[in-house]
CSV table of C-alpha atoms in Angstrom, one decimal:
chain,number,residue,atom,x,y,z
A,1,UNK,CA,-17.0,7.3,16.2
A,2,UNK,CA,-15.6,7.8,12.5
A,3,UNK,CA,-18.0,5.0,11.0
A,4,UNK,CA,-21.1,6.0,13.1
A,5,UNK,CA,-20.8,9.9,11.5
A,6,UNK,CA,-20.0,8.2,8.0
A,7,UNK,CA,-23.5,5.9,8.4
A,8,UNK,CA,-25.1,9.6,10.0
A,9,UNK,CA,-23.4,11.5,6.5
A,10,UNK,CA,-24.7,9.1,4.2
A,11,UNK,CA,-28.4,8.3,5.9
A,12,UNK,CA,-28.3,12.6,5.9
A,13,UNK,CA,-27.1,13.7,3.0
A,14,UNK,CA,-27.2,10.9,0.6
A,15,UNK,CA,-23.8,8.8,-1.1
A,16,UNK,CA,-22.8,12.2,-3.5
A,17,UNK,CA,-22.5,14.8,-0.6
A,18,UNK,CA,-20.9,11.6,1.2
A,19,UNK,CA,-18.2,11.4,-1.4
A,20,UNK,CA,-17.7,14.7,-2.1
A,21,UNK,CA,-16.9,15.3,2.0
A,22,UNK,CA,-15.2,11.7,2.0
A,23,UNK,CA,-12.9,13.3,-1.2
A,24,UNK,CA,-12.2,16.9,0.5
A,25,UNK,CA,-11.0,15.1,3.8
A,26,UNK,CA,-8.7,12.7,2.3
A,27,UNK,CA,-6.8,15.5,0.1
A,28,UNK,CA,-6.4,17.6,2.6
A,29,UNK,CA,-4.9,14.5,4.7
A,30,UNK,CA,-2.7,13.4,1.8
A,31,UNK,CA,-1.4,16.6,0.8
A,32,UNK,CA,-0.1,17.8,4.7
A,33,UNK,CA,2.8,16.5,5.3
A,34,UNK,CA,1.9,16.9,9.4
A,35,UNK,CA,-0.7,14.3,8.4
A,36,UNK,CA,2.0,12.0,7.2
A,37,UNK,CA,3.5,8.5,8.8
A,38,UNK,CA,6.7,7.7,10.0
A,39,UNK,CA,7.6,5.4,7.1
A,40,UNK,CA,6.2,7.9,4.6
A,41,UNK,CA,8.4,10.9,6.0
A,42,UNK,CA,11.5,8.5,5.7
A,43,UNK,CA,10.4,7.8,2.2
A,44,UNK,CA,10.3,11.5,1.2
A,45,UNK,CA,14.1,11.4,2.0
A,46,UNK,CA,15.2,8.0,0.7
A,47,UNK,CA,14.1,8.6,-2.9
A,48,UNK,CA,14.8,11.2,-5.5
A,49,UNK,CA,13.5,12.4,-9.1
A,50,UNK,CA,13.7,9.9,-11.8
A,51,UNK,CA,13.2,6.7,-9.4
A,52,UNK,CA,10.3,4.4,-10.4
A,53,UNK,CA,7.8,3.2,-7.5
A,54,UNK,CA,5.0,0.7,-7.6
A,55,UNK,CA,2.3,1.5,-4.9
A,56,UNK,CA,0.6,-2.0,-4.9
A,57,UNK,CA,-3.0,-1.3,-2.2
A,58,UNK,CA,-2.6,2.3,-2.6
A,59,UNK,CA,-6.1,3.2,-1.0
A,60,UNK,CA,-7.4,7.1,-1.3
A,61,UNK,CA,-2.9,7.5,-2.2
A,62,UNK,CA,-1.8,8.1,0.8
A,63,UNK,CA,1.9,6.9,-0.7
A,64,UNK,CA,0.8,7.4,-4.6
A,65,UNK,CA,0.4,11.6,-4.2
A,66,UNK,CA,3.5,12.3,-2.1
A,67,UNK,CA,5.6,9.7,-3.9
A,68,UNK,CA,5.1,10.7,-7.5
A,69,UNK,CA,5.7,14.3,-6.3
A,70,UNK,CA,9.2,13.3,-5.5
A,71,UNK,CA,10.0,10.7,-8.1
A,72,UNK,CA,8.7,14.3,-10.5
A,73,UNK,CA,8.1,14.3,-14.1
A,74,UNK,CA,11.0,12.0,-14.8
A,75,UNK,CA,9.8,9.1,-12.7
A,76,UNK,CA,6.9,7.0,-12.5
A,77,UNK,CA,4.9,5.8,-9.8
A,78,UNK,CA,2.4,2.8,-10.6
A,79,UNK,CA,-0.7,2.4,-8.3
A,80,UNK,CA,-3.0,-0.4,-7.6
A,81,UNK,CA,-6.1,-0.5,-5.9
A,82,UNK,CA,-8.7,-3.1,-6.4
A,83,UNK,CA,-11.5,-2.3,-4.4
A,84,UNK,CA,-14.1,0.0,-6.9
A,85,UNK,CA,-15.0,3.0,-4.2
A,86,UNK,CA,-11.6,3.4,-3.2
A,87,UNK,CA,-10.1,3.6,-6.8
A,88,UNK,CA,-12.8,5.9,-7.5
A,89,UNK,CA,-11.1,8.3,-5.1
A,90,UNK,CA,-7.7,7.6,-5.6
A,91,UNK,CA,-8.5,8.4,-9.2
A,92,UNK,CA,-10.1,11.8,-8.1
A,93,UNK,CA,-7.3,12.6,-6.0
A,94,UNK,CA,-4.4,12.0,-8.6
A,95,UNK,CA,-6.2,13.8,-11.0
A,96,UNK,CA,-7.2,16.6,-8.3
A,97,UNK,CA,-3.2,16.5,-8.0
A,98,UNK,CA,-2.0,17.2,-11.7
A,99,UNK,CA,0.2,14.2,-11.7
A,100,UNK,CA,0.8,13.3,-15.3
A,101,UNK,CA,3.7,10.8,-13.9
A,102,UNK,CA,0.8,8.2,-12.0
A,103,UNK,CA,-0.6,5.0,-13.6
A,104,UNK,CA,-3.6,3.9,-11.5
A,105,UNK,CA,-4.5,0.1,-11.9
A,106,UNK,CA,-7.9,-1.1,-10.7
A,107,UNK,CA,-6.8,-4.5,-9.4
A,108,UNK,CA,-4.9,-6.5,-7.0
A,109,UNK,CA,-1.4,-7.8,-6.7
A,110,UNK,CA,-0.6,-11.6,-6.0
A,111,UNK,CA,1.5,-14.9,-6.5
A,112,UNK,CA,-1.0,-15.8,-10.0
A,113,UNK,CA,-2.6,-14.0,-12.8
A,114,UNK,CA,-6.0,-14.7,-12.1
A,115,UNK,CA,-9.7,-13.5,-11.1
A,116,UNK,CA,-10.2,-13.1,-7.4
A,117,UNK,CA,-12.9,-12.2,-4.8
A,118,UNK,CA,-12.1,-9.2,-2.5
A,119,UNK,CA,-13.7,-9.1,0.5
A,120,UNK,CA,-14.4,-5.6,1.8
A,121,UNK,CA,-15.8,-5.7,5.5
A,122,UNK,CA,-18.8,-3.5,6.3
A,123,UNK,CA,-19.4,-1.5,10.0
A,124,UNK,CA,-22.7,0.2,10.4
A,125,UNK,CA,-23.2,-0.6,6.5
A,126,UNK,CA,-20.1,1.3,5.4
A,127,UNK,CA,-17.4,0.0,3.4
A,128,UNK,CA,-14.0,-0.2,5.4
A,129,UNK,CA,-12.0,0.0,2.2
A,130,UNK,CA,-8.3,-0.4,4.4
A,131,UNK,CA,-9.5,-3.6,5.5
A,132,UNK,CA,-10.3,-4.8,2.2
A,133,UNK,CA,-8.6,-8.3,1.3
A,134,UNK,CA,-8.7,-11.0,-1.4
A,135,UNK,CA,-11.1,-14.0,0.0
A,136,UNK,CA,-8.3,-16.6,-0.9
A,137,UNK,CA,-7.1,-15.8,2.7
A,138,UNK,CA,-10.4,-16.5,4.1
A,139,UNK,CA,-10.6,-19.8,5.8
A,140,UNK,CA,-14.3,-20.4,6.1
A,141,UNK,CA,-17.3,-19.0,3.9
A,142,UNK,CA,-17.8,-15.1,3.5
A,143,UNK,CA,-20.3,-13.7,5.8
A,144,UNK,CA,-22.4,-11.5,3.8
A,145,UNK,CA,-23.8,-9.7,6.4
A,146,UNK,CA,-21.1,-8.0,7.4
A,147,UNK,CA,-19.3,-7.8,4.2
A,148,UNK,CA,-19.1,-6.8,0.8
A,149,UNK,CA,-17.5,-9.3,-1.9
A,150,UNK,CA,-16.2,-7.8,-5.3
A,151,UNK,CA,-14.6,-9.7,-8.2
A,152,UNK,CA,-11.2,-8.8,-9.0
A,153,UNK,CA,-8.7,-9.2,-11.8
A,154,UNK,CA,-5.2,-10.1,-9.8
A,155,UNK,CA,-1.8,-9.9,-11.5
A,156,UNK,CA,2.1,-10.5,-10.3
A,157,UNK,CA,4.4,-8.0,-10.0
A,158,UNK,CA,7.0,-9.7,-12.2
A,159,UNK,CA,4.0,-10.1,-14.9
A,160,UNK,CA,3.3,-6.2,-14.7
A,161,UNK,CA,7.0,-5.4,-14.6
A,162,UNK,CA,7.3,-7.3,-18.1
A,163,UNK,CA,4.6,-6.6,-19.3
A,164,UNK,CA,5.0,-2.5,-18.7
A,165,UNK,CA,8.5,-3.4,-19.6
A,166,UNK,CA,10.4,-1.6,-16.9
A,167,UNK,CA,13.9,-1.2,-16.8
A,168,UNK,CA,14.2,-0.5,-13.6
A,169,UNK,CA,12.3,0.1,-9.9
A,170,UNK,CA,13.6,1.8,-6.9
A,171,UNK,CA,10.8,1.4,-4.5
A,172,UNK,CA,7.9,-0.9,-4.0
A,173,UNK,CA,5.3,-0.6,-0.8
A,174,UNK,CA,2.9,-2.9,-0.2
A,175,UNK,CA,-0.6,-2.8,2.0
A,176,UNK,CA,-2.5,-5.4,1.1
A,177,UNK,CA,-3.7,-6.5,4.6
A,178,UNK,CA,-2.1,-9.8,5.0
A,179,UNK,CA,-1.4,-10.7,1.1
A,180,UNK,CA,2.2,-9.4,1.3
A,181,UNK,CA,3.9,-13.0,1.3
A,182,UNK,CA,1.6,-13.5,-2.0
A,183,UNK,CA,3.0,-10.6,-3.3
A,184,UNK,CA,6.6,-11.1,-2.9
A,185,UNK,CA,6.1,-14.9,-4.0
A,186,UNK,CA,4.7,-13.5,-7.3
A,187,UNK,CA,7.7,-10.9,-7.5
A,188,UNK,CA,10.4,-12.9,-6.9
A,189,UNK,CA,12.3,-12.2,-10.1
A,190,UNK,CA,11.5,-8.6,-9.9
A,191,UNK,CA,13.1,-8.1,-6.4
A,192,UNK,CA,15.8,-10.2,-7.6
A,193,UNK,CA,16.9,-8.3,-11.1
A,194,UNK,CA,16.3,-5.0,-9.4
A,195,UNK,CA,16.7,-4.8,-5.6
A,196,UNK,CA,14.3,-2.1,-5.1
A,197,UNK,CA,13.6,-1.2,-1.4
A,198,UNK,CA,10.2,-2.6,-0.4
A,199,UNK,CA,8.2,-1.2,2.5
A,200,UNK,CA,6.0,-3.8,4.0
A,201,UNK,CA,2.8,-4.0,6.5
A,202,UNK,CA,3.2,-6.6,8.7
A,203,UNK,CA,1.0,-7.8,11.1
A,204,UNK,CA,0.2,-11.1,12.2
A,205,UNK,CA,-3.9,-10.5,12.8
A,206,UNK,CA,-4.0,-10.4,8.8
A,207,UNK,CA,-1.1,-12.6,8.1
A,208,UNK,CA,-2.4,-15.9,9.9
A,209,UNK,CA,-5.5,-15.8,7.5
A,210,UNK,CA,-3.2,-16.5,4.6
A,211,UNK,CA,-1.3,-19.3,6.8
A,212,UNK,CA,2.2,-17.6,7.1
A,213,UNK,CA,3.7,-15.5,10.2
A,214,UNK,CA,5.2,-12.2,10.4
A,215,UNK,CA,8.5,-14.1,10.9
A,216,UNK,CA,8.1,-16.5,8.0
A,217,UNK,CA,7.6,-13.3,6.1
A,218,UNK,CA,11.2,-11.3,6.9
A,219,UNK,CA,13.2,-14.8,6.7
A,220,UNK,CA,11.9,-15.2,3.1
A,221,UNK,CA,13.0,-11.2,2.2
A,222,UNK,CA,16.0,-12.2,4.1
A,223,UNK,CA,16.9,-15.2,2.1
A,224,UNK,CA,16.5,-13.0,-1.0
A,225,UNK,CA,19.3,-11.1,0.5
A,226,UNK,CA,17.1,-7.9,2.3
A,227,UNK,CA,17.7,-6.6,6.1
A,228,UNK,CA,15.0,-5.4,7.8
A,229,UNK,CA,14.7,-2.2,9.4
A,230,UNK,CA,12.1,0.0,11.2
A,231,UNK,CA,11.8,3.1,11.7
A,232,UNK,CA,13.2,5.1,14.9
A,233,UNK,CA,14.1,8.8,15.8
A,234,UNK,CA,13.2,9.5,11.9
A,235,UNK,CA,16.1,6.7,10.8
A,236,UNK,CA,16.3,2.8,9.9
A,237,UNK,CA,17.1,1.1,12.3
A,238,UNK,CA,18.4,-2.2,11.8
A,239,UNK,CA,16.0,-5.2,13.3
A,240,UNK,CA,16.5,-9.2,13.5
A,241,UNK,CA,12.8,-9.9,13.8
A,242,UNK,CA,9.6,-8.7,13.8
A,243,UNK,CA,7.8,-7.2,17.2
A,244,UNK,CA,4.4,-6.9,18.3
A,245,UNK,CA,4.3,-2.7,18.2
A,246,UNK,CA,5.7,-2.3,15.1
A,247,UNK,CA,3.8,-3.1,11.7
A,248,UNK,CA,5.9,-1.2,9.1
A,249,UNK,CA,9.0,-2.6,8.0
A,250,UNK,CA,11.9,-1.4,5.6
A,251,UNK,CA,13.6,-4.3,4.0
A,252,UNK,CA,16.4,-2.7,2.0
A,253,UNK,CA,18.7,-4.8,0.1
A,254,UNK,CA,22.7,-5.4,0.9
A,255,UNK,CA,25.0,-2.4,-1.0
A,256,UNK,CA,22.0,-0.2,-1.7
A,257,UNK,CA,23.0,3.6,-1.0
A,258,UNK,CA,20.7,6.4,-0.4
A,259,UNK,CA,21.9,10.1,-1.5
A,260,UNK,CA,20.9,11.3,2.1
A,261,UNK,CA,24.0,10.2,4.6
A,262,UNK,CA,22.7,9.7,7.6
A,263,UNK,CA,19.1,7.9,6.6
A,264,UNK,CA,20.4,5.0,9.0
A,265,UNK,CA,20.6,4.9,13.2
């Protein structure tokens, strides 16, 4: 119903009262915390001014806007979105939001520094920018009918983190709609030297086009010395594996203490 009203807005009223509706509805949606997830609610409580966040598929900021208002002026919360439209927002909304603490980076996160293809799927014409993901996890040719293809500049974490020069990182969340594994793989030394809580989407739709499993992906956080938790009754709760009804994931690393008590089950 959602796509067939955006195809109605934009055959109506044209692509600039399209965005400027598309722009009102998603700040409104970001900024009320009734409109937030689970996993974002938890976040609200498990981090604290001064912490450093990277937001790597931040989309419109659903995480970017809540997150750098709690890391505040003394933290820094670093944002990337690759796909054109949806940084185009994301950029509207930060700056809608007065957040002098947000870097916003218009490409995509992997395991190598180079240029990519993302492939953003179309319904009823429209760009689903969520469902946006780099073609190296496509196993047969992009259909252009039904999808859009844009060329991205991709970068590891561990080759930001150097090259920004960070000295530390409390958080990092990653939606990248089946690219996670990548991501880790390319910020391996990052998680290592600083042990920041990572928040994951996992689901094994997306996953099994980049030829790993949901499991394959909390054994490998595992081995780099994470458990894995979701979220329950507004807690972590401690998990061994991953389940079908669940997608978001905590994987908090072993000694790491939260100024809130009772954050776990």
């Amino acid at each position: 119903m959602r796509r067939i009203l955006k195809k109605l807005l934009l055959t109506v009223f044209g692509r600039a009262i399209y965005e400027k509706i598309q722009y009102r509805y998603w700040l409104k949606k970001i900024t009320s915390i009734k409109n937030h997830e689970p996993a974002l609610r938890l976040s609200r409580r498990m981090f604290q001014s001064g912490d450093v966040v990277l937001d790597v598929g931040a989309h419109f900021g659903r995480y970017t806007v809540p997150l750098a208002q709690i890391v505040g002026p003394d933290g820094k919360v670093f944002a990337f979105e690759p796909v054109d439209s949806a940084y185009k927002l994301l950029t509207r909304i930060v700056s809608q939001s007065q957040l002098s603490n947000v870097e916003l980076f218009n490409c995509a996160m992997g395991d190598g520094d180079t240029a990519q293809k993302m492939v953003i799927p179309l319904k009823d014409g429209v760009e689903v920018q969520s469902r946006a993901a780099l073609s190296v996890g496509e196993q047969s040719a992009i259909d252009l009918e039904n999808n859009s293809v844009q060329d991205v500049e991709c970068e590891t974490v561990d080759a930001f983190v150097n090259r920004a020069k960070l000295t530390k990182l409390s958080f990092l969340k990653c939606d990248v709609e089946g690219a996670e594994y990548l991501v880790m793989k390319g910020g391996q030394n990052t998680l290592q030297r600083f042990a920041p809580v990572v928040l994951l989407e996992i689901e094994s739709r997306h996953t099994s086009k980049f030829g790993y499993t949901p499991v394959e992906m909390v054994q490998y956080m595992k081995s780099l010395g994470y458990r894995v938790y979701v979220v329950a009754e507004g807690k972590l709760s401690e998990v061994s594996e991953p389940s079908s009804d669940c997608n978001n994931y905590f994987f908090v690393p072993d000694g790491w203490e939260c100024s809130v008590s009772d954050i776990f089950l």
